[in-house]
Amino acid sequence: MTAPAWLEVLAETSDACRTHGREDLAQRLRRRQDRPPGGTRVAVLGFPKQGKGYLVNAVLNAPVCPVGDAATPAVPIEVGYAAEPGATLVGRADERIPVEIEKLTGEVGARPAGSLRRVEVGVPRDLLSAGLVLIDTPAIGDPRSPRTAAALDVLADADAVILVSDAAAPLDQAELALAHHIRTWCPHVVIALTKIDVSAGWRTVAEQNRTALSSAGIDSPVLPVSATVRFAAAKGGDQDLNARSGFPELLSWIATQVSRPAESTAALLAAVSVRAAAAELVETLRARAEAAGQEAGVDQTTLLQRSQRRADELRRRNSRWQNLLADEIADLQSDAEYDLRERTRKIVETIDETFDRGDPVKVWDEFGPWLDSTLAEAVETTYTFAAQRAEWIAQAVAVSFGAQYDLPELALTDSGADRIAEVRKPRIERFKIGQKAFTGLRGSYGGVLMFGLVTGLAGLPLINPVSIGAGVAFAAKTISDEGGMRLQRRQAVAKMTAQRHVDDVFLRFSKECRDAIRHVQRRLRDHFTELADSLADELTREREMIIAGSAERERRSAALRREIDRLAGLHKRAGELGMLANRVPKELPA
């Protein structure tokens, strides 16, 4: 059996799209080519809050689509015929999960984003029994949104489209642009003007919409409808009210789409898709051809001069960023060392104040942990300052380099403050009871002897109450003086030990900080040197291509022109095939 002529054109256009890097267009054409015969798919598209879900429900007289404040799915809802109502969630890996229609909104909302491809709903409606499938799409909004992409992706295999617009206002530029895009990919489009029951001026809006569509070259009917009136008519069985809802005209339009012959419909849809894809691809190739033509029109000397100016600018930028890096790193090393020195100096001042007032024997157990934590905090703070400054230097060098590039990971991440050794407790001599007694006896001897001799002149013995009292006083004074001297020695030893520990920490971590900063300098230097070398190599290759001549550019331009002509031929052939089945959009613009 001979394959239809439109299959050959579709396959050739799909190959051209892949050849020129438009896999998105190739996928759309592939879906047209692989779609099985039979059935009619009518997609319902529109911007948010236009009443898409209400319209689908009103067409079927069944609450199959979420409406109002309900969380609408981010994937299409395909409504087809089934003997019993039911719904199926279709996952990315084509897994099928049956759910009850009443629980559809909750089940879809519970699924992770991106885990579903579509939702299939089946209801027993005569309208659907002939193979009709109504597709409620996610609302169209931000062009980069997955919802918008999912909605527009439905056009790849839709036979007809209902574009929904609120009757409160005429079609705006965004809606007209959407209508034009839909009409480019789908030949059968109707504009459903919704909510006419709450819009007093809907007749004027409908006429304005027809005028705007005609001016934009979009041949699509405008059908005013009201889902609310349709539901009220269905509930009361009122045929007159149903006629005023506008849905009989919309249902007649849908019936017309269902009654089209399958082969002519397939040929027409293929022709329209080929023409749309060819038009987009031709625009891309024309832009490339124009760029190649402009490049070929510039003489070789001018191109060489331009390349030389870029090389000179690259050398100037290299000099700027290298000088900036060297200066800033030197400043950072000096500032980091000063910062750590200033913090340790304040710690030393606190050490002096502590031991000027306190006895190391009593305060050391509390002082030691304080000194360790304060030194760790000082080191950590200095490293944080150095890390932040290094990040700033990296950004400044990148700006000086002349462009934004990914920066290398810098080394100032671990200060090592948790590895600081604990301060060792100095050997502190205590003034024990025996030492005090011996010192007191030694001091009392002079007092007893001196005052015993003086009182001996008065006829008193050497050992008498006066000489004994003097001995006691001299003993107390001697013990007090000896205790004070021993305290001073303990304080001096404690100060020296603590200060030596602070100096050791400063020397170790100031060197480690300098080493880390030098590592940052080397990382930045190597990174931007590599980028500069890459740009220099690119400029060298560019000069070589310029010197090689413009023959290759001319050859590419000629190849692009031939490809554009071939695509224009495909566009024309698709138009001829489409005209045999039905009317197609206007010819490719010259």
Coordinates of C-alpha atoms in Angstrom, one line a residue:
M1 CA 0.0 0.0 0.0
T2 CA 1.4 3.4 -1.0
A3 CA 2.1 5.8 1.8
P4 CA 0.2 9.1 1.7
A5 CA 2.2 12.0 0.0
W6 CA 2.0 14.1 3.2
L7 CA 4.1 11.5 5.1
E8 CA 7.0 12.1 2.8
V9 CA 6.9 15.9 3.2
L10 CA 6.5 15.5 7.0
A11 CA 9.5 13.2 7.3
E12 CA 11.7 15.4 5.1
T13 CA 10.8 18.5 7.1
S14 CA 11.4 16.7 10.4
D15 CA 14.9 15.6 9.2
A16 CA 15.7 19.2 8.2
C17 CA 14.6 20.4 11.7
R18 CA 17.0 18.0 13.4
T19 CA 19.8 18.8 11.0
H20 CA 19.6 22.5 11.9
G21 CA 19.3 22.0 15.7
R22 CA 15.5 22.4 16.1
E23 CA 14.7 19.2 17.8
D24 CA 11.6 20.8 19.3
L25 CA 10.1 21.2 15.9
A26 CA 11.2 17.7 14.9
Q27 CA 9.4 16.3 17.9
R28 CA 6.2 18.1 17.0
L29 CA 6.3 16.7 13.5
R30 CA 7.1 13.3 14.8
R31 CA 4.0 13.3 16.9
R32 CA 1.9 14.3 13.9
Q33 CA 3.5 11.4 11.9
D34 CA 3.1 8.8 14.6
R35 CA -0.4 9.6 15.7
P36 CA -2.7 6.6 15.2
P37 CA -5.7 7.2 12.9
G38 CA -9.2 7.8 14.3
G39 CA -10.7 10.0 16.9
T40 CA -10.8 13.8 17.2
R41 CA -8.8 15.7 19.8
V42 CA -10.1 19.2 20.6
A43 CA -7.9 21.2 23.0
V44 CA -9.2 24.0 25.2
L45 CA -6.5 26.8 25.8
G46 CA -6.5 30.2 27.4
F47 CA -5.0 32.4 30.0
P48 CA -5.8 32.1 33.7
K49 CA -9.3 32.9 35.1
Q50 CA -11.0 32.7 31.6
G51 CA -13.3 29.8 32.4
K52 CA -11.7 26.9 30.6
G53 CA -12.7 24.3 33.1
Y54 CA -16.2 25.6 33.4
L55 CA -16.5 25.5 29.6
V56 CA -15.4 21.8 29.4
N57 CA -17.7 20.9 32.2
A58 CA -20.6 22.7 30.5
V59 CA -20.0 21.0 27.2
L60 CA -20.2 17.6 28.9
N61 CA -22.8 18.6 31.6
A62 CA -20.4 16.8 34.0
P63 CA -18.0 18.2 36.7
V64 CA -14.9 16.5 35.2
C65 CA -12.4 19.4 35.4
P66 CA -11.3 21.4 38.5
V67 CA -12.8 25.0 38.5
G68 CA -12.8 28.1 40.6
D69 CA -10.3 28.1 43.5
A70 CA -9.5 24.4 43.1
A71 CA -5.9 23.6 42.4
T72 CA -5.8 23.0 38.6
P73 CA -3.3 20.4 37.5
A74 CA -0.1 21.5 35.7
V75 CA -0.7 18.8 33.1
P76 CA -3.5 18.4 30.5
I77 CA -6.7 16.7 31.4
E78 CA -8.0 14.5 28.5
V79 CA -11.7 13.7 28.7
G80 CA -12.9 10.8 26.5
Y81 CA -15.7 8.3 26.5
A82 CA -16.1 5.5 29.0
A83 CA -19.0 3.3 30.0
E84 CA -18.4 4.1 33.7
P85 CA -16.9 7.4 35.1
G86 CA -13.3 7.1 36.1
A87 CA -9.9 8.8 35.9
T88 CA -6.3 7.7 35.4
L89 CA -3.1 9.5 36.3
V90 CA -0.4 8.9 33.6
G91 CA 3.1 9.2 34.9
R92 CA 6.3 10.2 33.1
A93 CA 7.2 6.5 32.7
D94 CA 3.7 5.8 31.4
E95 CA 2.6 4.2 34.6
R96 CA -1.1 4.4 35.0
I97 CA -2.8 5.0 38.4
P98 CA -6.6 4.8 38.5
V99 CA -8.4 7.3 40.8
E100 CA -12.0 8.3 41.5
I101 CA -13.1 11.4 39.7
E102 CA -14.3 12.9 43.0
K103 CA -10.8 12.6 44.4
L104 CA -9.0 13.7 41.3
T105 CA -7.9 17.2 42.5
G106 CA -6.5 15.9 45.7
E107 CA -4.7 13.0 44.1
V108 CA -3.1 15.2 41.5
G109 CA -2.1 17.8 44.2
A110 CA -0.4 15.1 46.2
R111 CA 1.9 14.1 43.4
P112 CA 5.4 15.6 43.1
A113 CA 5.8 18.3 40.5
G114 CA 6.8 16.9 37.2
S115 CA 5.8 13.3 38.0
L116 CA 2.7 13.3 35.7
R117 CA 2.4 13.6 31.9
R118 CA -1.4 13.9 31.7
V119 CA -4.7 13.0 33.4
E120 CA -7.2 10.8 31.5
V121 CA -10.9 11.1 32.5
G122 CA -13.7 8.9 31.1
V123 CA -17.4 9.7 31.3
P124 CA -20.4 8.1 29.6
R125 CA -21.5 10.9 27.2
D126 CA -22.9 10.4 23.7
L127 CA -20.9 13.4 22.5
L128 CA -17.7 11.5 23.2
S129 CA -18.8 8.2 21.9
A130 CA -17.7 9.0 18.3
G131 CA -14.0 9.3 19.4
L132 CA -14.0 12.9 20.6
V133 CA -11.5 13.8 23.3
L134 CA -11.7 17.2 25.0
I135 CA -8.4 18.4 26.5
D136 CA -8.4 20.9 29.3
T137 CA -4.9 22.4 29.3
P138 CA -3.0 24.3 32.1
A139 CA -3.4 28.1 32.1
I140 CA -1.0 29.9 29.8
G141 CA 1.2 32.5 31.6
D142 CA 4.9 32.9 31.8
P143 CA 6.5 31.6 28.6
R144 CA 9.2 29.9 30.7
S145 CA 6.7 28.2 32.9
P146 CA 6.3 24.3 32.7
R147 CA 2.5 24.9 32.7
T148 CA 2.7 27.1 29.5
A149 CA 5.0 24.5 27.9
A150 CA 2.6 21.7 28.7
A151 CA -0.4 23.6 27.3
L152 CA 1.3 24.6 24.0
D153 CA 2.7 21.1 23.7
V154 CA -0.9 19.8 23.2
L155 CA -1.0 21.6 19.8
A156 CA 1.3 18.9 18.4
D157 CA -1.5 16.4 18.2
A158 CA -4.7 18.6 18.4
D159 CA -7.2 18.4 15.6
A160 CA -9.0 21.6 16.7
V161 CA -8.6 24.2 19.4
I162 CA -11.1 26.2 21.5
L163 CA -9.4 29.5 22.7
V164 CA -11.2 30.7 25.7
S165 CA -11.5 34.5 26.5
D166 CA -13.5 36.4 29.1
A167 CA -16.3 38.6 27.7
A168 CA -15.4 41.3 30.2
A169 CA -12.8 42.8 27.9
P170 CA -11.8 42.4 24.2
L171 CA -8.8 40.3 23.2
D172 CA -5.5 41.9 24.2
Q173 CA -2.2 41.7 22.4
A174 CA -1.1 38.6 24.3
E175 CA -4.3 36.7 23.4
L176 CA -4.1 37.8 19.8
A177 CA -0.5 36.6 19.7
L178 CA -1.6 33.3 21.2
A179 CA -4.4 33.0 18.7
H180 CA -2.0 33.6 15.8
H181 CA 0.4 30.9 17.2
I182 CA -2.4 28.4 17.6
R183 CA -3.8 29.2 14.1
T184 CA -0.3 28.6 12.7
W185 CA -0.1 25.0 14.0
C186 CA -3.8 24.1 13.9
P187 CA -6.2 24.9 11.1
H188 CA -9.5 24.8 13.1
V189 CA -9.8 27.4 15.9
V190 CA -12.8 28.9 17.5
I191 CA -12.8 31.7 20.1
A192 CA -15.2 31.0 23.0
L193 CA -16.3 34.2 24.6
T194 CA -17.2 33.1 28.1
K195 CA -19.1 34.6 31.1
I196 CA -21.6 36.5 28.9
D197 CA -24.1 36.2 31.7
V198 CA -22.1 38.6 33.9
S199 CA -20.9 40.9 31.1
A200 CA -23.5 43.4 29.9
G201 CA -21.4 44.6 26.9
W202 CA -20.5 41.1 25.6
R203 CA -22.1 41.8 22.2
T204 CA -19.8 44.8 21.7
V205 CA -16.8 42.8 22.9
A206 CA -17.6 40.0 20.5
E207 CA -17.8 42.4 17.6
Q208 CA -14.5 44.0 18.6
N209 CA -12.9 40.5 18.8
R210 CA -14.1 39.6 15.3
T211 CA -12.6 42.9 14.0
A212 CA -9.3 42.4 15.8
L213 CA -9.0 38.8 14.5
S214 CA -9.8 39.9 11.0
S215 CA -7.2 42.7 11.2
A216 CA -4.6 40.2 12.4
G217 CA -5.3 37.8 9.6
I218 CA -6.8 35.1 11.9
D219 CA -9.9 33.5 10.3
S220 CA -11.6 32.1 13.4
P221 CA -15.3 32.4 14.5
V222 CA -16.2 34.0 17.8
L223 CA -18.9 32.2 19.8
P224 CA -20.3 33.9 23.0
V225 CA -21.2 31.3 25.7
S226 CA -22.2 31.1 29.3
A227 CA -21.5 28.0 31.3
T228 CA -23.7 29.2 34.2
V229 CA -26.7 29.5 31.9
R230 CA -25.9 26.1 30.3
F231 CA -25.9 24.4 33.7
A232 CA -29.1 26.1 34.7
A233 CA -30.8 25.0 31.4
A234 CA -29.6 21.5 31.9
K235 CA -30.9 21.4 35.5
G236 CA -34.3 22.6 34.5
G237 CA -34.5 21.0 31.0
D238 CA -35.1 24.4 29.5
Q239 CA -34.3 24.4 25.7
D240 CA -34.8 28.1 25.3
L241 CA -32.4 28.9 28.1
N242 CA -29.9 26.4 26.7
A243 CA -30.1 28.2 23.3
R244 CA -29.4 31.5 25.0
S245 CA -26.3 29.9 26.6
G246 CA -24.6 29.8 23.2
F247 CA -23.5 26.2 23.6
P248 CA -25.6 24.8 20.8
E249 CA -23.4 26.7 18.3
L250 CA -20.2 25.5 20.1
L251 CA -21.5 21.9 20.1
S252 CA -22.3 22.2 16.4
W253 CA -18.8 23.5 15.7
I254 CA -17.3 20.5 17.7
A255 CA -19.6 18.1 15.8
T256 CA -18.3 19.5 12.5
Q257 CA -14.7 18.7 13.6
V258 CA -15.7 15.2 14.6
S259 CA -17.4 14.6 11.3
R260 CA -14.3 15.5 9.1
P261 CA -12.8 12.5 7.2
A262 CA -9.8 11.1 9.0
E263 CA -7.5 11.0 6.0
S264 CA -8.2 14.6 4.9
T265 CA -7.9 15.7 8.5
A266 CA -4.5 14.0 8.8
A267 CA -3.3 15.5 5.5
L268 CA -4.4 19.0 6.5
L269 CA -2.9 18.8 10.0
A270 CA 0.4 17.5 8.5
A271 CA 0.4 20.3 5.9
V272 CA -0.2 23.0 8.5
S273 CA 2.5 21.6 10.8
V274 CA 5.0 21.4 8.0
R275 CA 4.3 24.9 7.0
A276 CA 4.6 26.2 10.6
A277 CA 7.8 24.3 11.2
A278 CA 9.3 25.3 7.8
A279 CA 8.4 29.0 8.5
E280 CA 10.1 29.0 11.9
L281 CA 13.2 27.1 10.5
V282 CA 13.4 29.5 7.5
E283 CA 13.5 32.5 9.8
T284 CA 16.3 31.0 11.8
L285 CA 18.3 30.2 8.6
R286 CA 17.7 33.6 7.2
A287 CA 19.1 35.2 10.3
R288 CA 22.2 33.0 10.0
A289 CA 22.5 33.9 6.3
E290 CA 22.2 37.6 6.9
A291 CA 24.9 37.4 9.6
A292 CA 27.1 35.4 7.2
G293 CA 26.5 37.9 4.4
Q294 CA 27.3 40.8 6.7
E295 CA 30.5 39.1 7.7
A296 CA 31.4 38.2 4.2
G297 CA 30.8 41.9 3.2
V298 CA 33.6 43.1 5.5
D299 CA 37.0 43.2 3.8
Q300 CA 39.8 41.1 5.2
T301 CA 41.9 44.1 6.4
T302 CA 39.0 45.4 8.5
L303 CA 38.5 42.1 10.1
L304 CA 42.2 41.8 10.9
Q305 CA 42.2 45.3 12.4
R306 CA 39.2 44.4 14.5
S307 CA 40.9 41.2 15.7
Q308 CA 44.1 43.1 16.6
R309 CA 42.1 45.7 18.6
R310 CA 40.6 42.8 20.6
A311 CA 44.0 41.3 21.2
D312 CA 45.3 44.7 22.4
E313 CA 42.4 45.1 24.7
L314 CA 43.0 41.6 26.1
R315 CA 46.6 42.5 26.9
R316 CA 45.5 45.7 28.7
R317 CA 43.0 43.8 30.7
N318 CA 45.6 41.2 31.6
S319 CA 47.9 43.9 32.9
R320 CA 45.0 45.5 34.9
W321 CA 43.8 42.3 36.7
Q322 CA 47.3 41.1 37.4
N323 CA 48.3 44.4 39.1
L324 CA 45.0 44.5 40.9
L325 CA 45.5 41.0 42.2
A326 CA 49.0 41.6 43.4
D327 CA 48.1 44.9 45.2
E328 CA 45.0 43.5 46.9
I329 CA 46.7 40.3 48.1
A330 CA 49.6 42.3 49.6
D331 CA 47.1 44.6 51.3
L332 CA 45.1 41.6 52.6
Q333 CA 48.2 39.9 54.0
S334 CA 49.1 43.1 55.9
D335 CA 45.6 43.8 57.1
A336 CA 45.0 40.2 58.2
E337 CA 48.3 40.1 60.2
Y338 CA 47.4 43.5 61.7
D339 CA 43.9 42.3 62.6
L340 CA 45.2 39.2 64.4
R341 CA 48.0 41.2 66.1
E342 CA 45.5 43.8 67.3
R343 CA 43.2 41.1 68.7
T344 CA 46.0 39.3 70.5
R345 CA 47.3 42.6 71.9
K346 CA 43.9 43.2 73.6
I347 CA 44.1 39.7 74.9
V348 CA 47.5 40.4 76.4
E349 CA 46.2 43.6 78.0
T350 CA 43.4 41.5 79.6
I351 CA 46.0 39.0 80.8
D352 CA 48.0 41.8 82.5
E353 CA 44.9 43.2 84.1
T354 CA 43.8 39.8 85.3
F355 CA 47.1 38.9 87.1
D356 CA 47.7 42.4 88.4
R357 CA 44.6 42.0 90.4
G358 CA 44.3 38.2 91.0
D359 CA 46.3 35.4 92.4
P360 CA 47.1 32.7 89.7
V361 CA 46.5 30.0 92.3
K362 CA 42.9 31.1 92.6
V363 CA 42.0 32.4 89.1
W364 CA 43.9 30.1 86.7
D365 CA 41.3 27.3 86.5
E366 CA 38.8 29.9 85.2
F367 CA 41.4 31.9 83.2
G368 CA 42.8 29.0 81.2
P369 CA 39.5 28.0 79.3
W370 CA 38.7 31.7 78.8
L371 CA 42.1 32.3 77.1
D372 CA 41.7 29.3 74.9
S373 CA 38.2 30.3 73.7
T374 CA 39.2 33.9 73.3
L375 CA 42.2 33.0 71.1
A376 CA 40.0 30.6 69.0
E377 CA 37.5 33.4 68.5
A378 CA 40.2 35.9 67.5
V379 CA 41.7 33.4 65.0
E380 CA 38.2 32.5 63.6
T381 CA 37.3 36.2 63.3
T382 CA 40.5 37.0 61.4
Y383 CA 40.0 34.1 59.1
T384 CA 36.4 35.2 58.4
F385 CA 37.6 38.7 57.6
A386 CA 40.3 37.3 55.3
A387 CA 37.8 34.9 53.5
Q388 CA 35.3 37.7 52.9
R389 CA 38.0 40.0 51.6
A390 CA 39.4 37.2 49.4
E391 CA 35.9 36.7 47.9
W392 CA 35.7 40.5 47.2
I393 CA 39.1 40.4 45.6
A394 CA 38.0 37.5 43.3
Q395 CA 34.9 39.5 42.2
A396 CA 37.0 42.6 41.7
V397 CA 39.5 40.7 39.6
A398 CA 36.7 39.2 37.5
V399 CA 35.3 42.6 36.8
S400 CA 38.7 43.9 35.9
F401 CA 39.2 40.9 33.6
G402 CA 36.2 42.2 31.6
A403 CA 33.5 39.5 31.8
Q404 CA 31.7 37.3 34.3
Y405 CA 33.1 33.8 34.6
D406 CA 32.8 31.0 37.2
L407 CA 35.2 31.7 40.0
P408 CA 37.4 29.0 41.5
E409 CA 36.8 27.7 45.0
L410 CA 39.0 29.6 47.4
A411 CA 41.0 28.1 50.2
L412 CA 40.0 30.2 53.2
T413 CA 37.4 27.9 54.6
D414 CA 38.9 26.3 57.7
S415 CA 40.6 28.5 60.2
G416 CA 41.9 25.6 62.3
A417 CA 40.9 27.5 65.4
D418 CA 39.5 24.2 66.9
R419 CA 43.1 22.8 66.8
I420 CA 44.7 25.4 69.0
A421 CA 46.5 23.7 71.9
E422 CA 45.3 24.4 75.4
V423 CA 47.4 26.8 77.4
R424 CA 49.6 24.9 79.9
K425 CA 49.3 25.7 83.5
P426 CA 52.5 27.2 84.9
R427 CA 54.3 25.8 87.9
I428 CA 53.1 28.0 90.7
E429 CA 54.8 27.8 94.1
R430 CA 52.5 28.0 97.1
F431 CA 53.3 29.6 100.5
K432 CA 52.7 26.6 102.7
I433 CA 52.2 26.6 106.5
G434 CA 55.7 25.3 107.3
Q435 CA 57.2 27.9 105.1
K436 CA 55.2 30.6 106.8
A437 CA 56.2 29.3 110.3
F438 CA 59.9 29.2 109.4
T439 CA 59.7 32.7 107.9
G440 CA 57.9 34.0 111.0
L441 CA 60.5 32.5 113.3
R442 CA 63.3 34.1 111.3
G443 CA 61.6 37.5 111.4
S444 CA 60.7 37.3 115.1
Y445 CA 64.3 36.7 116.1
G446 CA 65.4 40.2 115.3
G447 CA 62.4 41.7 117.2
V448 CA 62.9 39.7 120.3
L449 CA 66.7 40.4 120.4
M450 CA 66.4 44.1 119.7
F451 CA 63.6 44.8 122.2
G452 CA 65.1 42.4 124.7
L453 CA 68.3 44.3 124.8
V454 CA 66.5 47.7 125.1
T455 CA 64.3 46.5 127.9
G456 CA 67.4 44.9 129.5
L457 CA 68.6 48.4 130.3
A458 CA 65.6 48.7 132.5
G459 CA 66.5 45.6 134.3
L460 CA 64.1 43.3 132.5
P461 CA 65.2 39.9 131.2
L462 CA 65.9 39.3 127.5
I463 CA 62.7 37.4 127.1
N464 CA 59.9 39.5 128.4
P465 CA 56.4 40.5 127.3
V466 CA 57.7 43.5 125.3
S467 CA 60.3 41.6 123.5
I468 CA 57.9 38.7 122.8
G469 CA 55.3 41.2 121.4
A470 CA 57.9 42.8 119.2
G471 CA 58.9 39.3 118.0
V472 CA 55.3 38.5 117.1
A473 CA 54.9 41.9 115.2
F474 CA 58.2 41.3 113.3
A475 CA 57.1 37.7 112.5
A476 CA 53.8 38.9 111.1
K477 CA 55.5 41.6 109.0
T478 CA 58.0 39.2 107.6
I479 CA 55.3 36.6 106.7
S480 CA 53.3 39.4 105.0
D481 CA 56.3 40.7 103.0
E482 CA 57.3 37.2 101.9
G483 CA 53.7 36.4 100.8
G484 CA 53.6 39.6 98.7
M485 CA 56.9 38.8 97.0
R486 CA 55.8 35.2 96.3
L487 CA 52.5 36.5 94.9
Q488 CA 54.4 38.9 92.6
R489 CA 56.5 36.0 91.4
R490 CA 53.4 33.8 90.7
Q491 CA 51.8 36.7 88.8
A492 CA 54.9 37.2 86.7
V493 CA 55.2 33.5 85.9
A494 CA 51.5 33.3 85.0
K495 CA 51.8 36.5 82.8
M496 CA 54.8 35.1 81.0
T497 CA 53.2 31.7 80.4
A498 CA 50.0 33.2 79.0
Q499 CA 51.8 35.8 76.9
R500 CA 54.1 33.2 75.5
H501 CA 51.1 31.1 74.6
V502 CA 49.5 34.1 72.9
D503 CA 52.7 34.7 70.9
D504 CA 52.9 31.1 69.8
V505 CA 49.3 31.2 68.6
F506 CA 49.9 34.5 66.8
L507 CA 53.1 33.2 65.1
R508 CA 51.5 29.9 64.0
F509 CA 48.2 31.3 62.7
S510 CA 49.6 34.5 61.1
K511 CA 51.8 32.2 59.0
E512 CA 49.0 29.9 58.2
C513 CA 46.8 32.8 57.2
R514 CA 49.6 34.2 55.0
D515 CA 50.0 30.8 53.4
A516 CA 46.2 30.5 52.7
I517 CA 46.1 34.0 51.2
R518 CA 49.1 33.1 48.9
H519 CA 47.2 30.0 47.9
V520 CA 44.2 32.2 47.0
Q521 CA 46.5 34.4 45.0
R522 CA 47.8 31.4 43.1
R523 CA 44.3 30.0 42.5
L524 CA 43.0 33.3 41.1
R525 CA 46.2 33.9 39.1
D526 CA 46.1 30.4 37.5
H527 CA 42.3 30.6 36.8
F528 CA 42.4 34.0 35.1
T529 CA 45.6 33.2 33.3
E530 CA 44.0 30.1 31.8
L531 CA 41.0 32.1 30.8
A532 CA 43.2 34.8 29.2
D533 CA 45.2 32.0 27.3
S534 CA 41.9 30.6 26.1
L535 CA 40.8 34.0 24.8
A536 CA 44.2 34.5 23.2
D537 CA 44.0 31.1 21.5
E538 CA 40.5 32.0 20.3
L539 CA 41.8 35.3 18.8
T540 CA 44.6 33.4 17.1
R541 CA 42.2 31.0 15.5
E542 CA 40.0 33.9 14.5
R543 CA 43.0 35.6 12.7
E544 CA 43.9 32.4 11.0
M545 CA 40.3 32.0 9.7
I546 CA 40.4 35.6 8.5
I547 CA 43.7 35.1 6.7
A548 CA 42.4 31.9 5.2
G549 CA 39.9 34.1 3.2
S550 CA 36.2 34.4 2.8
A551 CA 35.7 31.4 0.6
E552 CA 34.4 29.2 3.4
R553 CA 32.0 32.0 4.6
E554 CA 30.7 32.3 1.1
R555 CA 30.3 28.6 0.8
R556 CA 28.3 28.5 4.0
S557 CA 26.1 31.4 2.9
A558 CA 25.4 29.6 -0.4
A559 CA 24.5 26.4 1.5
L560 CA 22.2 28.4 3.8
R561 CA 20.5 29.9 0.8
R562 CA 20.0 26.6 -0.9
E563 CA 18.6 25.1 2.3
I564 CA 16.2 28.1 2.6
D565 CA 15.1 27.5 -1.0
R566 CA 14.6 23.8 -0.2
L567 CA 12.5 24.6 2.9
A568 CA 10.4 27.1 0.9
G569 CA 9.8 24.2 -1.6
L570 CA 8.6 22.0 1.2
H571 CA 6.4 24.8 2.5
K572 CA 4.9 25.2 -1.0
R573 CA 4.4 21.4 -1.4
A574 CA 2.7 21.3 2.0
G575 CA 0.4 24.1 1.0
E576 CA -0.6 22.2 -2.2
L577 CA -1.3 19.1 -0.2
G578 CA -3.3 21.0 2.3
M579 CA -5.4 22.7 -0.3
L580 CA -6.5 19.3 -1.5
A581 CA -7.9 18.6 2.0
N582 CA -9.0 22.0 3.1
R583 CA -7.9 25.6 3.2
V584 CA -4.4 26.3 4.8
P585 CA -2.8 29.5 6.1
K586 CA -1.3 32.1 3.8
E587 CA 2.0 31.5 1.9
L588 CA 5.4 31.9 3.5
P589 CA 6.4 35.6 3.6
A590 CA 9.1 36.6 1.2

